[in-house]
Amino acid sequence: MTKQHLYNAIKIFGCIVIVLTLFRFVSLDFWWVRIFDFPHVQLTCITATALALYFIKFDYKWLNDYIIIGGIIACFIFQISKIYPYTPLSSTEIGNVTEDEQHDSLKIYVANVLQKNKEPRFLIDEIKTANADVIILTETDKIWQKNIAPIVNARYPYQVEVPQDNTYGMLLYSRKELVNPKVMFMVDDGIPSIHTKVKLNNTQLVQLYAIHPTPPMPQHNPTSSDRDKEMMLTAQLASKSELPVIVTGDFNDVAWSQTTTLFQRISGLLDMRKGRGFFNTFNANNPLMRWPLDHMFVSEHFRVIEIGLGNDINSDHFPFYASLSFEPEKAAEQKMPPPTKDELSRMEEQIKGKPGFEMIDEITN
């Protein structure tokens, strides 16, 4: 390869980086557009590489080089601004537990088990080790329900089970009392979510929403509209709740995307990842292509005792868990500002144009 060919290759590489970054601003919900929301950290590393290479061959006499390298620098700054809040260098959005006081606590464990996973023993070991108050499992069919029944029946008296063979089954187990649990089909009659109140030790009720919206992928859904709608409907419910709120599950979306950012602004919930780390849950099988798909957002009434990833359960997702301290007396210190009119308008646009959600009969324990 000649020097000119190398220079042209670097220039093309830089232009590709700019185009890939600009995809984030394309207002289309097709999967091949929205998929670029996911590998943001990887794209940041690629952009840094393009920037370093361009400096090697930079032509100080050519105006186009200034334009291209300016574009690459702008892209790099934008990308860093999006991922910086999820690094330990940033301030936390939700505070740590107040250790010198006694508070009620709640530990939640969330895992996408991978429906075709034939090794339930790994999850069973995790359930024993995690010793969580609430367990939420997605991609669970009747086989999974049967395989884990001995361990969950012995430990968790409160259960909401919606096994399905379409990779959207959901199982919820709790050793704390569930009040008025419901299974909701908010967008699609094959995509359930679980809405329930959880009674803490001091009889305080907490509203819990467990969701698993469909991803924008050709084999699932060619657009992100269903996912976005379910997230916005859940955000609406959270914002109107008179109780403390927790929303968790496999969102099939990354923390820094436009949709999840809007979800957080509408719901007013806090992201415990901010200031603590990425805690990438997917893809467990590929260390180079990982990002956070499983989330837990909480209202300002909570503080963090512990947050982390579980062990490998032979799934394409790592489990995600958090121990929360209920401290409503300090809620005002970390309350989110209300959404703007523009954000409310964007939420309505994402909800508009599709049938409202349905609810099946209330589930009793």
XYZ file of C-alpha atoms in Angstrom:
365
model
C 0.000 0.000 0.000
C 1.399 3.403 -1.012
C 1.418 6.432 1.290
C -1.399 7.951 -0.750
C -3.492 4.795 -0.413
C -2.861 4.780 3.341
C -3.832 8.435 3.586
C -7.054 7.809 1.638
C -7.887 4.804 3.822
C -7.433 6.870 6.997
C -9.582 9.630 5.556
C -12.362 7.187 4.653
C -12.094 5.618 8.110
C -12.533 9.033 9.712
C -15.569 9.816 7.565
C -17.159 6.463 8.472
C -16.719 7.254 12.164
C -18.499 10.582 11.681
C -21.381 8.948 9.807
C -21.811 6.217 12.444
C -21.948 8.854 15.180
C -24.553 10.882 13.280
C -26.820 7.811 13.044
C -27.800 8.527 16.657
C -29.548 11.696 15.477
C -31.530 10.056 12.679
C -35.210 10.171 13.694
C -36.066 6.731 12.331
C -36.953 3.720 14.453
C -35.763 1.038 12.019
C -33.590 -1.605 13.691
C -30.613 -0.902 11.415
C -30.619 2.714 12.674
C -31.360 2.131 16.361
C -28.790 -0.656 16.614
C -26.085 2.034 16.567
C -27.248 3.174 20.025
C -25.773 0.016 21.528
C -21.977 -0.144 20.855
C -21.339 3.398 22.057
C -18.245 2.576 24.132
C -16.830 0.565 21.232
C -17.527 3.427 18.812
C -15.765 5.823 21.185
C -12.665 3.624 21.100
C -12.840 3.428 17.300
C -13.177 7.209 17.110
C -10.124 7.668 19.324
C -8.217 5.365 16.963
C -9.374 7.328 13.920
C -8.310 10.571 15.596
C -4.830 9.235 16.373
C -4.361 7.874 12.838
C -5.545 11.096 11.225
C -3.010 13.146 13.131
C -0.253 10.947 11.664
C -1.221 11.812 8.093
C -2.720 15.249 8.709
C -2.062 17.706 5.873
C -1.771 21.184 7.369
C -2.214 22.761 3.910
C -5.485 21.017 3.002
C -8.744 22.559 4.247
C -10.664 19.271 4.001
C -8.344 17.718 6.576
C -9.286 20.431 9.080
C -12.977 19.755 8.409
C -12.642 15.990 8.776
C -10.477 16.081 11.882
C -12.777 18.723 13.380
C -15.701 16.379 12.781
C -13.857 13.462 14.378
C -12.969 15.573 17.433
C -16.601 16.723 17.761
C -17.779 13.102 17.558
C -15.273 12.018 20.181
C -16.322 14.778 22.587
C -19.992 13.897 22.078
C -19.351 10.194 22.657
C -17.318 10.831 25.808
C -20.089 13.087 27.146
C -22.577 10.230 26.832
C -20.547 7.548 28.579
C -18.764 9.721 31.178
C -21.753 9.698 33.611
C -21.426 5.901 33.833
C -17.814 5.971 34.947
C -16.572 6.224 38.558
C -15.150 9.642 37.613
C -18.666 11.088 37.535
C -20.864 11.900 40.511
C -23.528 9.409 41.500
C -27.177 10.096 40.760
C -28.440 8.035 43.676
C -26.526 8.172 46.940
C -25.055 5.395 49.036
C -26.758 3.943 52.099
C -26.579 5.983 55.279
C -24.547 3.482 57.283
C -25.002 5.002 60.744
C -28.771 4.553 60.640
C -31.101 1.555 60.437
C -33.288 1.394 57.342
C -35.475 -1.145 55.636
C -33.748 -2.845 52.712
C -34.676 -4.707 49.561
C -32.442 -6.892 47.379
C -33.562 -7.545 43.791
C -31.943 -10.020 41.409
C -32.721 -9.851 37.670
C -31.622 -12.395 35.062
C -32.342 -13.098 31.416
C -31.803 -16.857 31.491
C -31.767 -17.442 27.674
C -34.729 -19.681 26.908
C -32.682 -22.277 25.003
C -30.194 -22.572 27.876
C -30.217 -26.229 28.971
C -28.143 -25.792 32.140
C -30.506 -24.555 34.902
C -28.071 -25.700 37.627
C -26.050 -22.491 37.167
C -29.092 -20.312 37.843
C -30.147 -22.492 40.772
C -26.705 -22.031 42.335
C -26.996 -18.284 41.750
C -30.409 -18.125 43.420
C -28.935 -19.810 46.485
C -25.923 -17.496 46.540
C -27.746 -14.247 45.782
C -30.300 -14.772 48.563
C -32.362 -11.930 47.124
C -35.731 -10.729 48.418
C -37.150 -10.539 44.890
C -36.073 -12.514 41.826
C -37.161 -11.598 38.291
C -36.367 -13.989 35.445
C -36.972 -13.332 31.747
C -36.943 -15.591 28.668
C -38.531 -18.285 30.818
C -40.798 -21.028 29.445
C -42.566 -23.886 31.244
C -39.385 -25.960 31.198
C -37.548 -23.252 33.124
C -40.498 -22.882 35.470
C -40.403 -26.620 36.214
C -36.611 -26.787 36.599
C -36.372 -24.062 39.231
C -39.603 -24.943 41.050
C -37.906 -26.912 43.885
C -35.604 -24.067 44.881
C -38.074 -21.167 44.484
C -41.013 -22.995 46.075
C -38.898 -23.641 49.165
C -37.741 -20.032 49.506
C -40.285 -17.711 47.883
C -43.936 -17.952 48.974
C -45.118 -15.127 46.699
C -45.004 -15.907 42.990
C -46.147 -14.442 39.680
C -45.435 -16.811 36.812
C -45.995 -16.086 33.130
C -44.058 -18.802 31.277
C -44.082 -18.468 27.482
C -42.284 -20.196 24.632
C -41.698 -17.002 22.584
C -38.643 -15.850 24.647
C -40.802 -13.317 26.529
C -41.874 -15.433 29.478
C -41.397 -13.835 32.893
C -41.224 -15.284 36.395
C -41.238 -13.239 39.594
C -40.564 -14.707 43.031
C -40.582 -12.843 46.341
C -40.185 -13.627 50.000
C -41.764 -10.277 50.806
C -45.511 -10.024 50.439
C -46.819 -9.012 47.014
C -49.913 -6.839 47.035
C -52.312 -6.714 44.077
C -49.962 -8.301 41.488
C -51.051 -8.038 37.867
C -49.759 -9.269 34.530
C -50.018 -6.573 31.871
C -49.772 -6.725 28.098
C -49.029 -3.094 27.447
C -48.225 -3.179 23.725
C -48.382 -6.764 22.441
C -50.482 -9.681 23.696
C -47.370 -11.859 23.602
C -45.134 -9.506 25.630
C -46.045 -9.513 29.342
C -44.881 -7.273 32.136
C -45.540 -7.686 35.847
C -46.844 -4.843 38.000
C -47.061 -5.408 41.736
C -46.680 -3.737 45.083
C -44.052 -5.161 47.425
C -44.489 -4.839 51.179
C -41.280 -4.020 53.025
C -40.617 -5.138 56.575
C -42.082 -1.950 58.021
C -45.321 -2.460 56.014
C -44.293 0.282 53.573
C -45.483 -0.535 50.040
C -43.227 -0.141 46.992
C -44.513 -0.208 43.418
C -42.514 -2.614 41.256
C -42.678 -2.793 37.444
C -40.858 -5.675 35.725
C -40.601 -5.289 31.946
C -39.009 -6.991 28.936
C -39.906 -5.053 25.771
C -39.064 -6.434 22.345
C -35.723 -5.315 20.828
C -35.316 -3.527 17.475
C -33.923 -6.530 15.588
C -35.064 -8.101 12.296
C -35.847 -11.448 13.918
C -37.918 -9.799 16.672
C -39.279 -6.465 15.507
C -37.987 -4.447 12.528
C -38.505 -1.158 14.396
C -38.033 0.093 17.950
C -41.555 1.531 18.173
C -43.020 -1.246 20.370
C -40.064 -1.153 22.750
C -40.182 2.627 22.956
C -43.938 2.653 23.555
C -43.761 0.132 26.386
C -40.976 2.098 28.039
C -42.921 5.352 27.776
C -46.117 3.781 29.138
C -44.122 2.419 32.073
C -42.510 5.820 32.601
C -45.966 7.405 32.723
C -47.150 4.916 35.329
C -44.031 5.483 37.414
C -44.396 9.260 37.289
C -48.003 9.076 38.508
C -47.403 6.556 41.283
C -48.016 7.761 44.818
C -45.709 5.025 46.096
C -41.927 4.670 45.844
C -41.142 3.013 42.500
C -38.717 0.462 41.083
C -38.624 -0.399 37.368
C -36.395 -3.274 36.344
C -35.841 -5.950 33.733
C -34.275 -6.511 30.337
C -35.017 -3.221 28.544
C -33.346 -4.307 25.295
C -31.894 -0.798 25.286
C -28.730 0.807 26.586
C -28.585 3.348 29.389
C -27.355 6.226 27.181
C -29.861 5.885 24.308
C -32.391 8.596 23.519
C -35.239 6.288 24.540
C -33.841 5.299 27.941
C -32.798 8.889 28.630
C -36.349 10.029 27.845
C -37.759 7.178 29.960
C -35.759 8.440 32.902
C -36.771 12.060 32.393
C -40.489 11.198 32.185
C -40.470 8.723 35.071
C -38.285 10.844 37.330
C -36.412 7.709 38.380
C -32.715 7.477 39.228
C -30.043 5.381 37.518
C -27.814 3.668 40.069
C -25.170 2.955 37.385
C -24.266 6.624 37.113
C -21.023 7.287 38.927
C -20.511 3.576 39.631
C -19.800 1.821 36.339
C -21.307 0.285 33.218
C -22.152 -3.141 34.682
C -22.533 -4.544 31.168
C -24.980 -7.453 31.158
C -24.932 -8.349 27.438
C -23.266 -10.039 25.554
C -21.869 -12.452 28.139
C -20.323 -14.514 25.335
C -18.388 -11.668 23.706
C -16.091 -9.516 25.891
C -15.540 -6.987 23.080
C -19.230 -6.359 22.390
C -20.837 -5.742 25.746
C -23.255 -3.094 26.917
C -25.856 -2.623 29.691
C -29.258 -4.000 28.596
C -30.664 -5.022 31.988
C -31.573 -2.105 34.211
C -32.964 -1.048 37.554
C -34.308 2.485 37.974
C -35.592 3.637 41.357
C -37.354 6.654 42.821
C -35.581 9.128 45.054
C -36.731 7.263 48.191
C -33.910 4.716 47.872
C -30.160 4.614 48.318
C -27.664 2.001 47.216
C -26.204 -0.631 49.539
C -24.670 -2.759 46.777
C -24.873 -3.140 43.012
C -23.223 -5.745 40.816
C -23.282 -8.474 38.211
C -24.009 -12.083 39.022
C -21.967 -15.058 37.880
C -22.158 -16.683 34.466
C -25.374 -18.737 34.216
C -24.708 -20.081 30.696
C -26.872 -17.311 29.232
C -25.993 -14.507 26.836
C -26.792 -12.115 29.706
C -25.082 -11.729 33.051
C -27.494 -11.400 35.995
C -27.814 -7.957 37.548
C -28.622 -7.262 41.198
C -28.919 -4.381 43.640
C -29.473 -4.039 47.368
C -31.434 -0.914 48.196
C -31.890 1.034 51.414
C -35.275 2.695 51.872
C -34.586 6.243 53.109
C -37.574 8.466 52.243
C -36.547 11.131 54.738
C -33.656 12.067 52.411
C -35.567 11.812 49.152
C -35.521 15.563 48.491
C -31.710 15.500 48.245
C -31.789 13.497 44.994
C -35.145 14.245 43.411
C -35.063 14.667 39.622
C -36.344 17.899 38.030
C -39.657 17.524 36.147
C -39.638 16.794 32.405
C -39.834 19.647 29.938
C -42.740 20.272 27.545
C -40.579 19.025 24.685
C -39.831 15.778 26.531
C -43.518 15.269 27.310
C -44.321 15.883 23.654
C -41.730 13.313 22.542
C -43.196 10.809 24.979
C -46.681 11.327 23.526
C -45.333 10.859 20.012
C -43.807 7.502 20.960
C -47.051 6.332 22.562
C -49.366 7.644 19.849
C -50.874 5.565 17.093
C -51.119 2.121 18.695
C -53.812 0.391 20.784
C -53.734 0.872 24.520
C -52.485 -1.842 26.818
C -54.618 -4.654 28.139
C -54.661 -6.318 31.533
C -55.395 -9.912 32.375
C -57.109 -10.994 35.573
C -55.436 -10.162 38.839
C -53.121 -12.889 40.079
C -53.491 -14.234 43.592
C -50.852 -16.086 45.572
